[in-house]
Coordinates of C-alpha atoms and ligand atoms in Angstrom, one line a residue:
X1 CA 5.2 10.0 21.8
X2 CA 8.5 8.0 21.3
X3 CA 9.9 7.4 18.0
X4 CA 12.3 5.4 16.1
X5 CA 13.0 7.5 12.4
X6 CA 14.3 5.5 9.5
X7 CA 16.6 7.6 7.1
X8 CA 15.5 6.7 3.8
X9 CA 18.4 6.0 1.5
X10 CA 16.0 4.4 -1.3
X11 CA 15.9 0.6 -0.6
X12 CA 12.8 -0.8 -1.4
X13 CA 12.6 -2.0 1.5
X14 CA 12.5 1.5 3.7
X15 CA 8.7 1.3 4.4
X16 CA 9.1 -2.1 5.7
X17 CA 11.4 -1.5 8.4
X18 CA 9.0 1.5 9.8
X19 CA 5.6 -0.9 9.5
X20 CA 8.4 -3.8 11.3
X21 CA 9.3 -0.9 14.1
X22 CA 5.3 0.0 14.8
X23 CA 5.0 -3.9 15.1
X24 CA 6.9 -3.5 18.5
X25 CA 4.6 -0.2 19.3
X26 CA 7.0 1.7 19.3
X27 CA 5.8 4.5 16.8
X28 CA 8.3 5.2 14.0
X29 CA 8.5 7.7 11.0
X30 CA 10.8 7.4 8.0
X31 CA 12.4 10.7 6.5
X32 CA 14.9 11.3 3.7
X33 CA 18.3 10.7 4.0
X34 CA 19.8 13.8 3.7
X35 CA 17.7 15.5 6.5
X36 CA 19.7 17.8 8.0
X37 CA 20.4 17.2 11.8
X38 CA 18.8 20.6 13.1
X39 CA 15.2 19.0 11.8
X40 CA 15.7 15.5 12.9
X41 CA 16.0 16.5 16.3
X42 CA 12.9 18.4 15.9
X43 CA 11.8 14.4 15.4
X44 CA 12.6 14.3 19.2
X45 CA 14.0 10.5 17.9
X46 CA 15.2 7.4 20.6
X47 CA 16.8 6.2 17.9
X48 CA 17.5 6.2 14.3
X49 CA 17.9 3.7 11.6
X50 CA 19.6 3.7 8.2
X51 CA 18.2 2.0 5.1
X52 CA 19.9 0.1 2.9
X53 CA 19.7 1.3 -0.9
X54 CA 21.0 0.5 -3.7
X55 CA 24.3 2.8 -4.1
X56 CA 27.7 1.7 -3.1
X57 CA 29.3 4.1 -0.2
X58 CA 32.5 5.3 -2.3
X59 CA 30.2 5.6 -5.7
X60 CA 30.9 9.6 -6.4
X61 CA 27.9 11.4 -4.9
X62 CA 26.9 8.3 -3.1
X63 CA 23.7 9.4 -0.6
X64 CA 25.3 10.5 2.8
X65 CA 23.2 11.5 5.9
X66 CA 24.0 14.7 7.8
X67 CA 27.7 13.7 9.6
X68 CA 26.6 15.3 12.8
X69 CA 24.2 12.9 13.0
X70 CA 26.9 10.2 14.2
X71 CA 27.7 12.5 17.2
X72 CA 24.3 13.5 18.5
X73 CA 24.1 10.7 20.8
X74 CA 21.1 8.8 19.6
X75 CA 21.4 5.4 19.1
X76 CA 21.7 4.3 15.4
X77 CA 21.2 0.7 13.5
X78 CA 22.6 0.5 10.0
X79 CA 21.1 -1.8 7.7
X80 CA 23.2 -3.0 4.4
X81 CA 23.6 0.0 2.9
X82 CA 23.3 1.8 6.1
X83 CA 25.9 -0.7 7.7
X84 CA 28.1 0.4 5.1
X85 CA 28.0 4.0 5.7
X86 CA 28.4 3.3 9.0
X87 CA 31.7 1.4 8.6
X88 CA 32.9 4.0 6.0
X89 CA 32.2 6.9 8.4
X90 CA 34.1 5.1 11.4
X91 CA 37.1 4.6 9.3
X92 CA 36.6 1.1 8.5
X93 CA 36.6 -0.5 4.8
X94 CA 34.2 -1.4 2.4
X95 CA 35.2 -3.8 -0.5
X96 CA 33.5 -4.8 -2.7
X97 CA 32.6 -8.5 -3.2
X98 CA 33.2 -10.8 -6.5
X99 CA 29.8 -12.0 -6.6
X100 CA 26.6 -10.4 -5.8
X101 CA 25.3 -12.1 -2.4
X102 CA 21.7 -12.4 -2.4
X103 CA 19.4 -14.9 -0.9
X104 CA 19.5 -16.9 2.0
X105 CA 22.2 -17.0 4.5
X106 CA 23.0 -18.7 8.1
X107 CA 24.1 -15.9 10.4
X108 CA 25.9 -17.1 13.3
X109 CA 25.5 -14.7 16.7
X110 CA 28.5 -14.6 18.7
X111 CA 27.0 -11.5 20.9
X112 CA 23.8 -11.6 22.5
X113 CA 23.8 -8.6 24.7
X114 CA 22.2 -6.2 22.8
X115 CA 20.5 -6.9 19.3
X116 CA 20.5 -10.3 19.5
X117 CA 18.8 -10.6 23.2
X118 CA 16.1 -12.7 23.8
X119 CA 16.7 -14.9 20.5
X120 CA 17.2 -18.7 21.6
X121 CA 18.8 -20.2 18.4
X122 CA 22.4 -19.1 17.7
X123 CA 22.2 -19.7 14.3
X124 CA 19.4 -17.5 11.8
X125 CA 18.6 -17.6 8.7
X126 CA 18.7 -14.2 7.0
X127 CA 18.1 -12.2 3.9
X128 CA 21.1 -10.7 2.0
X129 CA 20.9 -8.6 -1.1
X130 CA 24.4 -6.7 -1.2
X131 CA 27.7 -6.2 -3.4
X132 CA 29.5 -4.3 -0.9
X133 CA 30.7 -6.1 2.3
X134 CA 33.4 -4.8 5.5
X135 CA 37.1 -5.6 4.5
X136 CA 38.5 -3.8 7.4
X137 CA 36.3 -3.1 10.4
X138 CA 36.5 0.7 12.1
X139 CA 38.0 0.6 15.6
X140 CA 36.1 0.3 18.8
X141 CA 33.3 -2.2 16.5
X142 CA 33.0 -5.5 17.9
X143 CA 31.8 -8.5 15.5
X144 CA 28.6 -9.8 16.8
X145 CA 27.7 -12.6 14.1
X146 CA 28.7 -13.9 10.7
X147 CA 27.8 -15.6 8.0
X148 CA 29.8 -18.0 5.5
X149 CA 30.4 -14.6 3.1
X150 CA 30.8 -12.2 5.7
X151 CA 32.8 -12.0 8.8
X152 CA 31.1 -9.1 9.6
X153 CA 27.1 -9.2 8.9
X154 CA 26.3 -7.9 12.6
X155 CA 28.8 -5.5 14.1
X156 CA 28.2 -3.1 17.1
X157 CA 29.7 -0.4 19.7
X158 CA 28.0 -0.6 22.4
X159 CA 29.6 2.7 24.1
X160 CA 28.4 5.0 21.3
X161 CA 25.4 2.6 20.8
X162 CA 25.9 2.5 17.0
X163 CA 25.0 -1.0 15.3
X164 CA 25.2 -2.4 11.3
X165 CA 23.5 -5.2 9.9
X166 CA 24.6 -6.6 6.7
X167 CA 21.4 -8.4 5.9
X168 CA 17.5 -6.8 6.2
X169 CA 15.9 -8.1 9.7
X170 CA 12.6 -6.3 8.4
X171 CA 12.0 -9.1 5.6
X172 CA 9.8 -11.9 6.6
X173 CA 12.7 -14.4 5.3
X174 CA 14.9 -13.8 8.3
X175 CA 14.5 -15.6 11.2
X176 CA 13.8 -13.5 14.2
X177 CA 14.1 -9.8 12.6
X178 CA 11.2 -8.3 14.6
X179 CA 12.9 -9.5 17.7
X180 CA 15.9 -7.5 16.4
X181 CA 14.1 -4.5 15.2
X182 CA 12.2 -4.9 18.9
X183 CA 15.5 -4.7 20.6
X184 CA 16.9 -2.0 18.9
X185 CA 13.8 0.0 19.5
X186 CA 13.1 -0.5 22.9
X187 CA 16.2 -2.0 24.4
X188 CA 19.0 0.0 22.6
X189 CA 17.1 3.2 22.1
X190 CA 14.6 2.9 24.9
X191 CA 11.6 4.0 23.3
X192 CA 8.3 3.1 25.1
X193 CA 5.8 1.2 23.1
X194 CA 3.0 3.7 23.1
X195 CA 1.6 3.4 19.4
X196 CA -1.6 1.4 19.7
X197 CA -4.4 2.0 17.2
X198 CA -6.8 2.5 19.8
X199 CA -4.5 5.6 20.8
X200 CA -4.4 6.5 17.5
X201 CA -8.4 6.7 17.2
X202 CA -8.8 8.8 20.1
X203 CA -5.9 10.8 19.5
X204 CA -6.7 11.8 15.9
X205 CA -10.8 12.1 17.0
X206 CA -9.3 14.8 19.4
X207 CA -7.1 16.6 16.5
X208 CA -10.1 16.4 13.9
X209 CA -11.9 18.1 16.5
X210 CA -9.8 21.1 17.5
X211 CA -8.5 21.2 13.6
X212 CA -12.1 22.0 11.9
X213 CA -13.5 23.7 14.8
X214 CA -17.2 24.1 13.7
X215 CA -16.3 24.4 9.8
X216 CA -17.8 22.1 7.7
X217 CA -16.3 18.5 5.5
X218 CA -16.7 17.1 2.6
X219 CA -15.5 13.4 2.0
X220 CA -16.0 11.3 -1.3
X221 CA -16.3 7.7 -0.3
X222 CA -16.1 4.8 -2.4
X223 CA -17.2 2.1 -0.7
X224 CA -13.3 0.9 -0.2
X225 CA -11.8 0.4 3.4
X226 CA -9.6 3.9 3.0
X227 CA -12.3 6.5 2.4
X228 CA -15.3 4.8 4.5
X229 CA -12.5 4.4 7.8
X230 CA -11.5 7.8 6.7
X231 CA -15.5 9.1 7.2
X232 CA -16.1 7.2 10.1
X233 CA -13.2 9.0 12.0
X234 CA -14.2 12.4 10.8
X235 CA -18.0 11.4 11.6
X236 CA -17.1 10.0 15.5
X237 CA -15.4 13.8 16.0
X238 CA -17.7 16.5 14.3
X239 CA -20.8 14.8 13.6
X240 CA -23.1 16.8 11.4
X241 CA -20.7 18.7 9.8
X242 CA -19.7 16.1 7.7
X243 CA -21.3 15.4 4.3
X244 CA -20.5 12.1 2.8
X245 CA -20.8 11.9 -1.4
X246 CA -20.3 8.7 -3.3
X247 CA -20.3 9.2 -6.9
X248 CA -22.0 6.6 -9.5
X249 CA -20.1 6.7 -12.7
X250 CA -22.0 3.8 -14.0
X251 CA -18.6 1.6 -14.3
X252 CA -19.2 0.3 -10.8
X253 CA -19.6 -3.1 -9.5
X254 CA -22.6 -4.8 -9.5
X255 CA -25.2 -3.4 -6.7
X256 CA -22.3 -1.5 -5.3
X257 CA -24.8 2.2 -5.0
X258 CA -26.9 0.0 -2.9
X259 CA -24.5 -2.0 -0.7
X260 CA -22.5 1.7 -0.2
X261 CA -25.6 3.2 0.6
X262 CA -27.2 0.2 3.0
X263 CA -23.3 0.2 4.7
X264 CA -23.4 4.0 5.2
X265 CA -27.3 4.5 6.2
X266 CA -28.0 1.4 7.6
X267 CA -25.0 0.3 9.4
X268 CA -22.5 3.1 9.9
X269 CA -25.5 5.6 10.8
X270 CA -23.4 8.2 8.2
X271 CA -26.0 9.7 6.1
X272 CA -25.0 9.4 2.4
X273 CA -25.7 11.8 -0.5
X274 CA -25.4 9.9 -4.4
X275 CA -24.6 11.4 -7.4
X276 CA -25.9 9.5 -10.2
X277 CA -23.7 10.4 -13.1
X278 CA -23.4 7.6 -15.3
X279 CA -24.6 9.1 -18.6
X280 CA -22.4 11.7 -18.0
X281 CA -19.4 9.9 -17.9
X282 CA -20.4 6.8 -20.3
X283 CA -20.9 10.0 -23.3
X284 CA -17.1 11.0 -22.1
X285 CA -16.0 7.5 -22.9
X286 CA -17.9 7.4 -26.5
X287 CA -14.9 5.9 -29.2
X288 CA -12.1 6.1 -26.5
X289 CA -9.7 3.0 -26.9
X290 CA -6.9 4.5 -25.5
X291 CA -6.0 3.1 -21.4
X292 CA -4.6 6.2 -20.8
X293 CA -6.9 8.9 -22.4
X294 CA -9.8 6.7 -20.7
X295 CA -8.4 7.2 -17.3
X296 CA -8.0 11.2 -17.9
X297 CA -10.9 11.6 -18.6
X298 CA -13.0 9.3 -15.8
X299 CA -10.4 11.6 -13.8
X300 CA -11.7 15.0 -14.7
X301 CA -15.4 13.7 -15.3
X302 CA -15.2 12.9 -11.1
X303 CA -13.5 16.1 -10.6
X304 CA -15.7 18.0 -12.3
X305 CA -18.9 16.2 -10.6
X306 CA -17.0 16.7 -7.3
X307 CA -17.2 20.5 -7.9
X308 CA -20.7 20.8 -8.6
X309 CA -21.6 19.2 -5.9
X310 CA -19.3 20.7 -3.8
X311 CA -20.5 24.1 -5.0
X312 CA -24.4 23.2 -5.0
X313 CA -24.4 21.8 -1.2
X314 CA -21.7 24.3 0.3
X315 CA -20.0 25.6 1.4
X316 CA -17.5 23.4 2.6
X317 CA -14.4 24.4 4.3
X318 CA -12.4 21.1 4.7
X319 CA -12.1 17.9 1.6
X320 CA -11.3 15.4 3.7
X321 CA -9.5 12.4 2.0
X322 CA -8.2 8.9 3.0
X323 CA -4.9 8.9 1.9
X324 CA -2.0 6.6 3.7
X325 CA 1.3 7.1 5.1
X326 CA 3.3 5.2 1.8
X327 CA 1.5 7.8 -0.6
X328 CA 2.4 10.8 1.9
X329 CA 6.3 9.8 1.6
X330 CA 8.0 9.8 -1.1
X331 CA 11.1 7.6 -1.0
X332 CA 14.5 9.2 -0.2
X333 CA 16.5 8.3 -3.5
X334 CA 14.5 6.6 -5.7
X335 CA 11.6 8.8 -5.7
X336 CA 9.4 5.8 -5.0
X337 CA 9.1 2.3 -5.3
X338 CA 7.9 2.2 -8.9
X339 CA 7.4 4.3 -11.5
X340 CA 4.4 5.2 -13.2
X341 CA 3.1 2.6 -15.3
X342 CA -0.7 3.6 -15.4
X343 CA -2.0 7.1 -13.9
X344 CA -3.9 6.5 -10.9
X345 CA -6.9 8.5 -10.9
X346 CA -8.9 9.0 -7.6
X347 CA -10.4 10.9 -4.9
X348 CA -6.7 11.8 -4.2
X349 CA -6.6 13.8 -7.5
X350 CA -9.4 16.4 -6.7
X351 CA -9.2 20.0 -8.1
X352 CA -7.2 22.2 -6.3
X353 CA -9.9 25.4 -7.2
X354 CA -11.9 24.3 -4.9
X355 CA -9.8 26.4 -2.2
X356 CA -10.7 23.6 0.4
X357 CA -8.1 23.3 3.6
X358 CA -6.8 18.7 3.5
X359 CA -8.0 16.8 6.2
X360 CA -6.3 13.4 5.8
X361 CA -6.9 11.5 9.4
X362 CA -5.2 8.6 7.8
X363 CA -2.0 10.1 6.4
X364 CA 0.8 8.2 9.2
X365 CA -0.9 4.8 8.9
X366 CA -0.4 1.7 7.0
X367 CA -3.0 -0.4 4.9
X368 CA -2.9 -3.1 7.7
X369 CA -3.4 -0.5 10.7
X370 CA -6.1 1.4 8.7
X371 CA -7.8 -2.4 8.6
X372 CA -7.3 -2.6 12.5
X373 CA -8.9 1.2 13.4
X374 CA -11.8 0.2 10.4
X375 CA -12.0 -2.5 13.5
X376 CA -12.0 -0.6 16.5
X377 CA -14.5 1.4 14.5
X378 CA -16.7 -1.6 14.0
X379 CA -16.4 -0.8 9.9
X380 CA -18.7 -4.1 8.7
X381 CA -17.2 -7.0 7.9
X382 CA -17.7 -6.9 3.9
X383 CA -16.1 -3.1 4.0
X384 CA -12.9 -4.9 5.7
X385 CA -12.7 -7.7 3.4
X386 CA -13.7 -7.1 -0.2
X387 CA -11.4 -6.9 -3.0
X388 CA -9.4 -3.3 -4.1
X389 CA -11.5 -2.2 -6.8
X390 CA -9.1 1.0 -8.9
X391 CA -10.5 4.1 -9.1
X392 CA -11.9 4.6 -13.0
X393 CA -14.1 1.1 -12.2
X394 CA -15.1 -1.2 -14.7
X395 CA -13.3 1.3 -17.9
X396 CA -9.5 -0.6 -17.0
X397 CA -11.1 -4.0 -17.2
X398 CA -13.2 -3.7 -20.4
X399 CA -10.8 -3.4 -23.7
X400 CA -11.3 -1.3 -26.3
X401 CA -14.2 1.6 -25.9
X402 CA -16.2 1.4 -23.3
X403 CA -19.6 0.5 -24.5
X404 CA -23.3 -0.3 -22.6
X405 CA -23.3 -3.8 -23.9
X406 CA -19.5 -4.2 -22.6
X407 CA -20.2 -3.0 -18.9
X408 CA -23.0 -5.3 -19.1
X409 CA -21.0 -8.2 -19.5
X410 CA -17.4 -7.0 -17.1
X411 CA -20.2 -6.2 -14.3
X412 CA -22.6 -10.1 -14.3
X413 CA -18.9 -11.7 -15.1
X414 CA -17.4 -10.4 -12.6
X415 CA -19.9 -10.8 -10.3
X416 CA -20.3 -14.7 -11.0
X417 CA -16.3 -14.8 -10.4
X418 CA -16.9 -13.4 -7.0
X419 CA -20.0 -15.6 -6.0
X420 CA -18.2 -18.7 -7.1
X421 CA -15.0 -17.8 -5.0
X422 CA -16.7 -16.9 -2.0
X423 CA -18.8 -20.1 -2.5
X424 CA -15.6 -22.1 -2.8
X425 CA -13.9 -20.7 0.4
X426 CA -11.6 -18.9 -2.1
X427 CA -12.2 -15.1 -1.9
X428 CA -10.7 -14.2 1.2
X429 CA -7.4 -15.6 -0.4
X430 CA -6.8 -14.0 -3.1
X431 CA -6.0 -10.0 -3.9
X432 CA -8.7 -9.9 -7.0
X433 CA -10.7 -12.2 -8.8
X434 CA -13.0 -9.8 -11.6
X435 CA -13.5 -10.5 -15.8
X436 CA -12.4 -9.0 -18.7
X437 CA -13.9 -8.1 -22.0
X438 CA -12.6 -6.8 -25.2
X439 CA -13.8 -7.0 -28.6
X440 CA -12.4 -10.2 -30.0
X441 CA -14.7 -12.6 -30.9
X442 CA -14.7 -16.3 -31.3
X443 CA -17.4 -18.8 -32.3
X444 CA -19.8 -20.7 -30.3
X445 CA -22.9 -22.7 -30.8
X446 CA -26.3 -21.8 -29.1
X447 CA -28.8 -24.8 -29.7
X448 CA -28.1 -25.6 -33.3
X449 CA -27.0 -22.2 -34.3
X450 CA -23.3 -21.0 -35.0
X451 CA -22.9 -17.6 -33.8
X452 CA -19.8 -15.3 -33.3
X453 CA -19.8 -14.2 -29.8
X454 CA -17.5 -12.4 -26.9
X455 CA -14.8 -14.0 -25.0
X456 CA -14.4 -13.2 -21.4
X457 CA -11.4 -13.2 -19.7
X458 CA -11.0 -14.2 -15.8
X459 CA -8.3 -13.1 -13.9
X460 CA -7.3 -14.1 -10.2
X461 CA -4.4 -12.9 -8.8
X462 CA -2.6 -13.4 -5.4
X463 CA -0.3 -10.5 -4.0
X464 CA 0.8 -8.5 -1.0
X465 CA 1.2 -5.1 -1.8
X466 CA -0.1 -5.6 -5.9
X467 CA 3.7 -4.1 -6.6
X468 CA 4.1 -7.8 -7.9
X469 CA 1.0 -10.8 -8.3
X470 CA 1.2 -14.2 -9.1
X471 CA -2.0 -15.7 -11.1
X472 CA -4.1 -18.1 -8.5
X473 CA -3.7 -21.8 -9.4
X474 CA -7.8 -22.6 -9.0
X475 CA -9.4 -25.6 -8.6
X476 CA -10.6 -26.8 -12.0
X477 CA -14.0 -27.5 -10.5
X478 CA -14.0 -23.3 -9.9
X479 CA -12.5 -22.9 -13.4
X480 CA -15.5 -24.9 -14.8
X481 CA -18.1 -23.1 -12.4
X482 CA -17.1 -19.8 -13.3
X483 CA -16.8 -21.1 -17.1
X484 CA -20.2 -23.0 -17.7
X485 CA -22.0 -20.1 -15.6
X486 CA -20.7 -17.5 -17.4
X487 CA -21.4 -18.6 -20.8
X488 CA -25.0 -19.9 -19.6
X489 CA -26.4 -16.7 -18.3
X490 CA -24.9 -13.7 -20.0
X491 CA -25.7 -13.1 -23.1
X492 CA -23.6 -12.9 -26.1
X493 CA -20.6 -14.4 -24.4
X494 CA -19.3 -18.2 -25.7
X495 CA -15.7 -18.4 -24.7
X496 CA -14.4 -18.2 -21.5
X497 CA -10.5 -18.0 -21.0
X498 CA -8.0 -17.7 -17.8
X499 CA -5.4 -15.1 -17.5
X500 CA -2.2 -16.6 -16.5
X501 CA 0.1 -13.9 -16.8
X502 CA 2.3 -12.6 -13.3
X503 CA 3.2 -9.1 -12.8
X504 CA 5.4 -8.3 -14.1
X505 CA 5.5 -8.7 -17.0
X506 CA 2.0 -7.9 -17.3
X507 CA 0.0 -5.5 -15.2
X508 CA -3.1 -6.2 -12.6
X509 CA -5.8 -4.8 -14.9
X510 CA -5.8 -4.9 -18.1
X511 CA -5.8 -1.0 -18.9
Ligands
XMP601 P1 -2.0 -2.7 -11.8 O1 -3.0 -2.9 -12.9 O2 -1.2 -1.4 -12.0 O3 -2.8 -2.6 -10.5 O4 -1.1 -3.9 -11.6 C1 -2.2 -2.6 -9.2 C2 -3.4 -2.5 -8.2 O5 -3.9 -1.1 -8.3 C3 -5.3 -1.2 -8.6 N1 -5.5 -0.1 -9.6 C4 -6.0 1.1 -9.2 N2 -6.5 1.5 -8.0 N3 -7.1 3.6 -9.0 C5 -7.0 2.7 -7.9 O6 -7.5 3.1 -6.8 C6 -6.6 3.3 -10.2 O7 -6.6 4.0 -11.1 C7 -6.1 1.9 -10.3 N4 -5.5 1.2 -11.3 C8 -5.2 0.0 -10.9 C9 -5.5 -2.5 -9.2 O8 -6.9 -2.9 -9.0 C10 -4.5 -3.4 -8.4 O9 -5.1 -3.8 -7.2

């Protein structure tokens, strides 16, 4: 298949421009910068694209790609950073600027044969974020738009088909960037558009095929969109040798055994083995206060349920898991966007003594083209649209210890918080809405009695990738719904407050 393939020189935008690039169908992979050239033409690539990132070209030991790479004939598109190396490499020079240019700028296109084809308006707004701008441009370049700050911001030479962009066309805040991207990809480089998700599902029911032969799978599923899309693939190719396992660590949403089980049996057709653990892992949690220590140990609970099982009803040859294309690649410089606040502890984390061969079907897709094969595959509606719920469950949302009477009130609060939303018309626009419960205390009245009760915390948050979230600005008619309905029917709960803290500074869950 055609490609495009981003070199990653750690902007944190580098996944961006590959999701922008599959937009256009036009299947594209991003790799680290420093790749040498002997592998990336193993890529086979139309065309290849630098990041930006956040080093400045003459910094000492500033990220370089492979030099060869300028003379291999493929068609390259430099973006901020990568525009930069690009003039630096062609003799050109970089200076760098007084202040910081970031924001919003009016690019005006003075070239429209290549890049810039097909776009009507000759002004755009784009997205700059860059210290470093072109003083002098390399020979043979040809300036084919600026901006108030930069006589340079789109430069190309058409000969050797090398372009450089000063500002990011794979940000939603420029105007016209995916017509750009399109035009680089199938115009400049030539690459035919033949990445389609309904290629995808046949090509990868094919691979899962030939791949396991007539060994057997085993896939955890939790109910989310990853690992149910994940067993639906696996269960299209092999059939029987598949065995599904959802795990119930008693820290799950409320009815969720039953809705996973009426999805999988009922539904998908995909019989369903549950493991009912929750004692198990509830005495694991006894006088643990600690976010972190609670998230170990949920962790090597699961893992150690996981092998029980997996020894009991084997043996298995394959653990197949639904892991994506962002946590396959790690980024170039920066080692990824974010560093660890909070350990994530999943099915991704299963132990490695199980000697079982990976089978990942979903490792080159994105969350949104997961969401369109979970179509194709005619995944239920309520799989496709419910809320990310983490991995260790109700533990990061209750403060303190985990205890019985504290489930009980995270699980009915939460619940109400959903009913209300999706009574409102308000759930399908917002990344979570769930409670919280700790052990403060405040008083209440209950007919004429004073008594010292449990507050419960709500917290809606809207985001696109949950990297950052912004609190939801409800309705107070929801507020008060959610309020008087939650101190009315749970018991032992008689205040009721609203979290409205963004990330950052604060985190999604609590723990
Ligand atoms: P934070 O709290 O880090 O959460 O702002 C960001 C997003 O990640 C989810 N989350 C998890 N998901 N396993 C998961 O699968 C986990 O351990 C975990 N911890 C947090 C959280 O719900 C939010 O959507």
């Amino acid at each position: 298949m055609d490609k495009i393939v981003v070199l990653d020189f750690g902007s944190q935008y580098s996944h961006l421009i590959c999701r922008r690039v599959r937009d256009s169908n036009v299947y594209c992979e991003l790799v680290p910068y420093n790749l040498p050239l002997d592998k990336i033409m193993d890529l086979d690539p139309k065309g290849i694209i630098f990041s930006g990132g956040p080093a400045s070209v003459y910094a000492k030991d500033s990220p370089k790609p492979d030099s060869k790479i300028f003379e291999a004939g493929i068609p390259i598109l430099g973006i901020c950073y990568g525009h930069q190396l690009i003039i630096d490499h062609y003799n050109g020079k970089i200076k760098r600027v007084d202040k910081r240019e970031y924001g919003n700028s009016s690019l005006e296109i003075s070239d429209k044969t290549n890049l810039f084809r097909n776009i009507q308006s000759d002004t755009l707004k784009c997205w700059m974020s860059h210290s470093d701008a072109a003083e002098i441009l390399p020979e043979g370049f040809k300036i084919l738009g600026k901006t108030n700050s930069s006589f340079s911001a789109a430069i190309g030479n058409n000969e050797r088909k090398v372009f450089g962009l000063q500002f990011h066309p794979e940000v939603a805040h420029t105007e016209s960037g995916d017509i750009i991207l399109n035009n680089f990809a199938k115009v400049i480089s030539r690459a035919s558009p033949e990445w389609s998700m309904t290629n995808f599902v046949e090509t990868i029911t094919n691979e899962i095929k030939s791949k396991t032969k007539d060994e057997r799978v085993l896939c955890a599923v939790s109910g989310g969109i990853d690992s149910t899309t994940c067993a639906v693939l696996i269960s299209k190719a092999i059939k029987n040798n598949l065995k599904c396992v959802f795990v119930d660590n008693g820290l799950l949403r409320e009815n969720e055994k039953e809705t996973v089980q009426e999805i999988f049996n009922e539904k998908l057709k995909i019989p369903l083995s549950v493991v009912d653990a929750s004692e198990r892992f509830q005495k694991k949690l006894e006088k643990i206060t600690d976010p972190e220590v609670k998230r170990k140990k949920i962790g090597e609970e699961f893992a150690r349920v996981f092998t029980e099982f997996a020894e009991n009803e084997g043996p298995f040859h394959w653990l197949a898991q639904g892991t994506l294309y962002p946590d396959v690649i790690e980024s170039g410089v920066s080692g990824g966007p974010a560093t660890v606040i909070k350990t994530h502890h999943n099915v991704g984390g299963l132990p490695e003594w199980l000697h079982l061969k990976v089978l990942e079907p979903l490792r080159f897709l994105y969350k949104d083209e997961v969401r369109n094969v979970a179509r194709i595959l005619g995944i239920p509606q309520d799989i496709l649209n419910r809320h990310p719920f983490p991995g260790p469950g109700l533990a990061v949302r209750i403060i303190g210890e985990v205890t019985p009477e504290k489930i009980r009130i995270v699980r009915r609060a939460s619940k109400i918080v959903e009913d209300i939303l999706i009574e409102d018309k308000l759930y399908d626009k917002v990344w979570q809405a769930f409670a919280i419960v700790g052990d403060d205390r405040a008083v209440g009245i209950l007919g004429d009695e004073r008594l010292e009760a449990r507050i419960v915390t709500i917290r809606v948050m809207e985001s696109v990738d949950a990297m950052t979230a912004d609190w939801v600005r409800l309705p107070n008619d929801t507020l008060e719904k959610i309020s008087s309905r939650i101190t009315n029917e749970i018991e032992n709960v008689a205040w009721v407050t609203y979290a409205i803290s963004s990330k950052p500074p604060s985190t999604i869950e609590p723990q």
